[in-house]
Short mmCIF file of C-alpha atoms in Angstrom, two decimals:
data_model
loop_
_atom_site.label_atom_id
_atom_site.label_comp_id
_atom_site.label_asym_id
_atom_site.label_seq_id
_atom_site.Cartn_x
_atom_site.Cartn_y
_atom_site.Cartn_z
CA MET P 24 4.83 -71.55 -52.59
CA SER P 25 2.87 -74.67 -53.46
CA THR P 26 4.36 -77.79 -51.93
CA SER P 27 2.92 -79.83 -54.81
CA ASN P 28 5.62 -78.37 -57.06
CA ILE P 29 8.54 -79.40 -54.85
CA ASN P 30 10.93 -81.72 -56.66
CA PRO P 31 14.29 -81.56 -54.87
CA LYS P 32 17.34 -82.72 -56.79
CA ILE P 33 18.34 -85.44 -54.36
CA GLU P 34 18.80 -89.20 -54.68
CA GLU P 35 15.42 -90.92 -54.96
CA SER P 36 15.49 -93.05 -51.78
CA TRP P 37 16.29 -89.95 -49.73
CA LYS P 38 13.63 -87.94 -51.54
CA SER P 39 10.98 -90.41 -50.45
CA GLN P 40 12.33 -90.47 -46.88
CA LEU P 41 12.56 -86.68 -46.55
CA MET P 42 9.72 -85.26 -48.64
CA ASP P 43 7.87 -84.29 -45.46
CA GLN P 44 10.86 -82.11 -44.56
CA PHE P 45 11.07 -80.48 -47.98
CA GLU P 46 7.37 -79.64 -47.67
CA ALA P 47 7.64 -78.24 -44.13
CA PRO P 48 7.38 -74.47 -43.52
CA TYR P 49 10.91 -74.25 -42.10
CA PHE P 50 12.36 -75.60 -45.34
CA GLN P 51 10.51 -72.96 -47.35
CA PHE P 52 12.13 -70.34 -45.11
CA LEU P 53 15.53 -71.99 -45.63
CA ARG P 54 15.03 -72.04 -49.40
CA GLU P 55 14.18 -68.32 -49.43
CA PHE P 56 17.17 -67.56 -47.20
CA LEU P 57 19.52 -69.35 -49.60
CA ILE P 58 18.08 -67.58 -52.65
CA ALA P 59 18.64 -64.21 -50.97
CA GLU P 60 22.15 -65.19 -49.82
CA LYS P 61 23.21 -66.25 -53.30
CA GLN P 62 22.11 -62.91 -54.71
CA GLN P 63 24.54 -61.06 -52.44
CA GLN P 64 27.18 -63.56 -51.27
CA THR P 65 29.33 -66.45 -52.42
CA VAL P 66 27.88 -69.64 -50.96
CA TYR P 67 29.62 -73.02 -50.65
CA PRO P 68 29.32 -75.72 -51.81
CA PRO P 69 28.03 -75.10 -55.35
CA GLY P 70 24.29 -75.66 -55.60
CA GLY P 71 24.52 -78.97 -57.42
CA GLN P 72 26.73 -80.41 -54.66
CA ILE P 73 24.71 -79.44 -51.57
CA PHE P 74 23.11 -82.91 -51.36
CA ASN P 75 26.21 -84.88 -52.43
CA ALA P 76 26.28 -86.89 -49.19
CA PHE P 77 22.85 -88.27 -50.05
CA ASP P 78 23.52 -88.71 -53.75
CA PHE P 79 26.63 -90.82 -53.11
CA THR P 80 25.08 -92.87 -50.27
CA PRO P 81 21.45 -93.98 -50.76
CA PHE P 82 19.33 -94.51 -47.66
CA GLU P 83 19.47 -98.32 -47.65
CA ALA P 84 23.24 -98.26 -48.33
CA VAL P 85 24.18 -96.33 -45.16
CA LYS P 86 26.50 -98.39 -42.94
CA VAL P 87 28.49 -95.64 -41.18
CA VAL P 88 27.67 -92.00 -40.43
CA ILE P 89 30.43 -89.42 -39.87
CA LEU P 90 28.90 -86.18 -38.66
CA GLY P 91 30.51 -82.79 -39.26
CA GLN P 92 29.23 -79.35 -38.34
CA ASP P 93 29.75 -76.95 -41.28
CA PRO P 94 31.08 -77.12 -44.83
CA TYR P 95 34.55 -75.72 -45.37
CA HIS P 96 34.32 -72.00 -46.11
CA GLY P 97 37.44 -71.55 -48.25
CA PRO P 98 37.37 -71.39 -52.07
CA GLY P 99 37.04 -74.77 -53.75
CA GLN P 100 37.04 -76.82 -50.53
CA ALA P 101 33.42 -77.78 -49.87
CA HIS P 102 31.73 -80.34 -52.10
CA GLY P 103 28.91 -81.64 -49.97
CA LEU P 104 30.72 -84.36 -48.00
CA SER P 105 31.74 -83.75 -44.38
CA PHE P 106 35.52 -83.45 -43.85
CA SER P 107 36.16 -84.17 -47.57
CA VAL P 108 37.68 -81.86 -50.20
CA PRO P 109 37.66 -82.29 -53.99
CA SER P 110 40.60 -83.90 -55.75
CA GLY P 111 43.49 -81.49 -56.16
CA VAL P 112 42.67 -79.53 -52.98
CA ALA P 113 45.04 -79.85 -50.02
CA PRO P 114 43.47 -81.64 -47.02
CA PRO P 115 42.61 -79.19 -44.19
CA PRO P 116 44.11 -79.81 -40.72
CA SER P 117 41.23 -81.87 -39.30
CA LEU P 118 41.31 -84.17 -42.31
CA VAL P 119 45.09 -84.53 -42.02
CA ASN P 120 44.55 -85.68 -38.44
CA ILE P 121 41.91 -88.17 -39.58
CA PHE P 122 44.49 -89.60 -41.97
CA LYS P 123 47.09 -89.73 -39.18
CA GLU P 124 44.70 -91.77 -37.03
CA LEU P 125 43.94 -94.05 -39.98
CA ASN P 126 47.67 -94.59 -40.40
CA THR P 127 48.08 -95.51 -36.72
CA ASP P 128 44.90 -97.60 -36.57
CA LEU P 129 45.05 -99.52 -39.86
CA GLY P 130 48.44 -98.71 -41.33
CA ASN P 131 46.92 -96.77 -44.22
CA PRO P 132 49.43 -94.47 -45.93
CA ILE P 133 48.70 -90.76 -45.45
CA PRO P 134 47.40 -89.52 -48.81
CA LYS P 135 48.22 -86.22 -50.48
CA GLY P 136 44.61 -85.69 -51.52
CA GLY P 137 41.48 -85.51 -49.38
CA ASN P 138 38.60 -86.64 -51.60
CA LEU P 139 36.47 -89.08 -49.55
CA GLU P 140 34.01 -89.98 -52.32
CA SER P 141 35.26 -93.58 -52.19
CA TRP P 142 34.07 -93.81 -48.58
CA ALA P 143 30.68 -92.39 -49.49
CA ARG P 144 30.23 -94.90 -52.31
CA GLN P 145 30.80 -97.74 -49.80
CA GLY P 146 28.07 -96.59 -47.42
CA VAL P 147 29.73 -93.91 -45.29
CA LEU P 148 27.27 -91.01 -45.00
CA LEU P 149 29.48 -87.92 -44.70
CA LEU P 150 26.88 -85.59 -43.23
CA ASN P 151 27.33 -81.99 -42.12
CA ALA P 152 24.72 -80.61 -39.72
CA THR P 153 24.61 -77.42 -41.81
CA LEU P 154 24.82 -78.02 -45.55
CA THR P 155 25.82 -74.55 -46.79
CA VAL P 156 28.05 -71.67 -45.66
CA ARG P 157 28.92 -68.14 -46.73
CA ALA P 158 32.43 -67.80 -48.14
CA ARG P 159 35.07 -67.13 -45.47
CA GLN P 160 32.45 -66.99 -42.67
CA ALA P 161 32.32 -70.17 -40.62
CA GLY P 162 28.94 -70.92 -39.10
CA SER P 163 27.19 -68.24 -41.15
CA HIS P 164 24.30 -70.52 -42.21
CA GLN P 165 23.65 -72.08 -38.83
CA LYS P 166 20.20 -71.70 -37.27
CA GLN P 167 18.48 -71.12 -40.62
CA GLY P 168 16.83 -74.54 -40.81
CA TRP P 169 19.55 -76.93 -41.91
CA GLU P 170 19.96 -78.39 -38.42
CA THR P 171 16.25 -79.26 -38.32
CA PHE P 172 16.65 -81.03 -41.65
CA THR P 173 19.78 -82.99 -40.75
CA ASP P 174 18.39 -83.90 -37.32
CA ALA P 175 15.47 -85.44 -39.23
CA VAL P 176 17.97 -87.35 -41.38
CA ILE P 177 19.68 -88.81 -38.29
CA LYS P 178 16.32 -89.68 -36.72
CA ARG P 179 15.13 -91.34 -39.93
CA ILE P 180 18.25 -93.54 -40.02
CA SER P 181 17.83 -94.34 -36.34
CA ASP P 182 14.17 -95.31 -36.72
CA HIS P 183 14.24 -97.18 -40.03
CA ARG P 184 17.66 -98.82 -40.24
CA GLU P 185 19.57 -101.15 -37.90
CA GLY P 186 23.22 -101.64 -37.00
CA VAL P 187 24.53 -98.35 -38.41
CA VAL P 188 27.80 -97.18 -36.87
CA PHE P 189 27.75 -93.49 -35.88
CA LEU P 190 31.14 -91.81 -35.45
CA LEU P 191 30.55 -88.72 -33.31
CA TRP P 192 33.64 -86.56 -32.96
CA GLY P 193 33.52 -83.54 -30.66
CA LYS P 194 30.83 -82.17 -28.37
CA PHE P 195 28.65 -80.85 -31.19
CA ALA P 196 28.41 -84.23 -32.90
CA GLN P 197 28.05 -86.09 -29.60
CA ALA P 198 24.99 -84.01 -28.72
CA LYS P 199 23.26 -85.72 -31.68
CA SER P 200 23.40 -89.04 -29.83
CA ALA P 201 20.06 -88.03 -28.29
CA LEU P 202 18.51 -88.65 -31.73
CA ILE P 203 19.96 -92.17 -32.08
CA ASN P 204 18.49 -95.36 -30.64
CA ALA P 205 21.55 -96.97 -29.04
CA ASP P 206 19.71 -100.30 -28.81
CA ARG P 207 19.49 -100.48 -32.61
CA HIS P 208 22.78 -98.81 -33.57
CA HIS P 209 26.43 -98.41 -32.54
CA ILE P 210 27.71 -95.05 -31.30
CA LEU P 211 31.46 -94.37 -31.10
CA THR P 212 32.57 -91.04 -29.60
CA ALA P 213 35.89 -89.20 -29.49
CA PRO P 214 37.19 -85.63 -29.38
CA HIS P 215 37.11 -83.70 -32.64
CA PRO P 216 40.06 -84.27 -35.02
CA SER P 217 40.80 -80.53 -35.05
CA PRO P 218 44.39 -79.61 -34.12
CA PHE P 219 42.91 -77.98 -30.99
CA SER P 220 41.48 -81.23 -29.63
CA ALA P 221 42.85 -84.26 -31.51
CA HIS P 222 45.54 -84.91 -28.88
CA TYR P 223 42.88 -85.28 -26.17
CA GLY P 224 41.69 -88.65 -27.42
CA PHE P 225 40.93 -88.55 -31.12
CA PHE P 226 44.41 -89.90 -31.75
CA GLY P 227 44.26 -93.50 -30.59
CA CYS P 228 40.47 -93.83 -30.73
CA LYS P 229 40.74 -96.60 -33.37
CA HIS P 230 37.26 -95.79 -34.67
CA PHE P 231 38.01 -97.05 -38.17
CA SER P 232 38.99 -100.57 -37.13
CA GLN P 233 36.17 -100.63 -34.57
CA ALA P 234 33.62 -99.61 -37.20
CA ASN P 235 34.79 -102.40 -39.48
CA GLN P 236 34.61 -104.94 -36.68
CA LEU P 237 31.03 -103.88 -35.93
CA LEU P 238 30.08 -104.18 -39.60
CA GLU P 239 31.70 -107.60 -39.97
CA GLN P 240 29.89 -108.84 -36.85
CA GLN P 241 26.66 -108.13 -38.74
CA GLY P 242 27.85 -109.97 -41.83
CA LEU P 243 28.49 -106.73 -43.72
CA SER P 244 31.58 -105.95 -45.75
CA PRO P 245 34.07 -103.63 -44.01
CA ILE P 246 34.90 -100.17 -45.33
CA ASP P 247 38.08 -99.80 -47.34
CA TRP P 248 39.29 -96.61 -45.64
CA SER P 249 42.15 -96.02 -48.08
CA VAL P 250 42.13 -92.73 -50.00
CA ALA P 251 43.77 -92.28 -53.38
#
């Protein structure tokens, strides 16, 4: 496939930052894998939403990064933003625990919905390490190239931005700290908000108030973490 014909449907600032990745051999393999998968399987999120995290949060707008591992694999849950679900879909357990911590940390009421688009529009990059998944099969699209792509995203932010707050929850996310220049950025770590681990230190981590304090210290507006 000719790389000269590549025109990914992704927000323009990210397209310019990541074109070298779209043109790389591993991404051609990933593209072919996804085409074959979609011929035989249901894949989430829908194709037009795979790059939602980038479309909602342009490169220069990124103030906070929340890193997830995989999209949700249930019907109608994944829409391209880590931990988020579309309006009208019940929040999964990890997201419920995020809302519980927000309630404790900032007093935010626990919402019935779980659409985090408002966060993304304010500069919170809701990035999954793997951007697609086969229906009802968690982790099914890991090690096909997405991790190489999203590692490049993290490295690009680390190298070309300053003062971004990275919220790394759980061992998987924390391993990505090796890609981040801690002299240029802020890294906050805690256990994953999953029901299996939230009680070991995610509850009480106060990452949301800490992130806002770090932004305000740089003269940036804090994130309104409320969810409709």
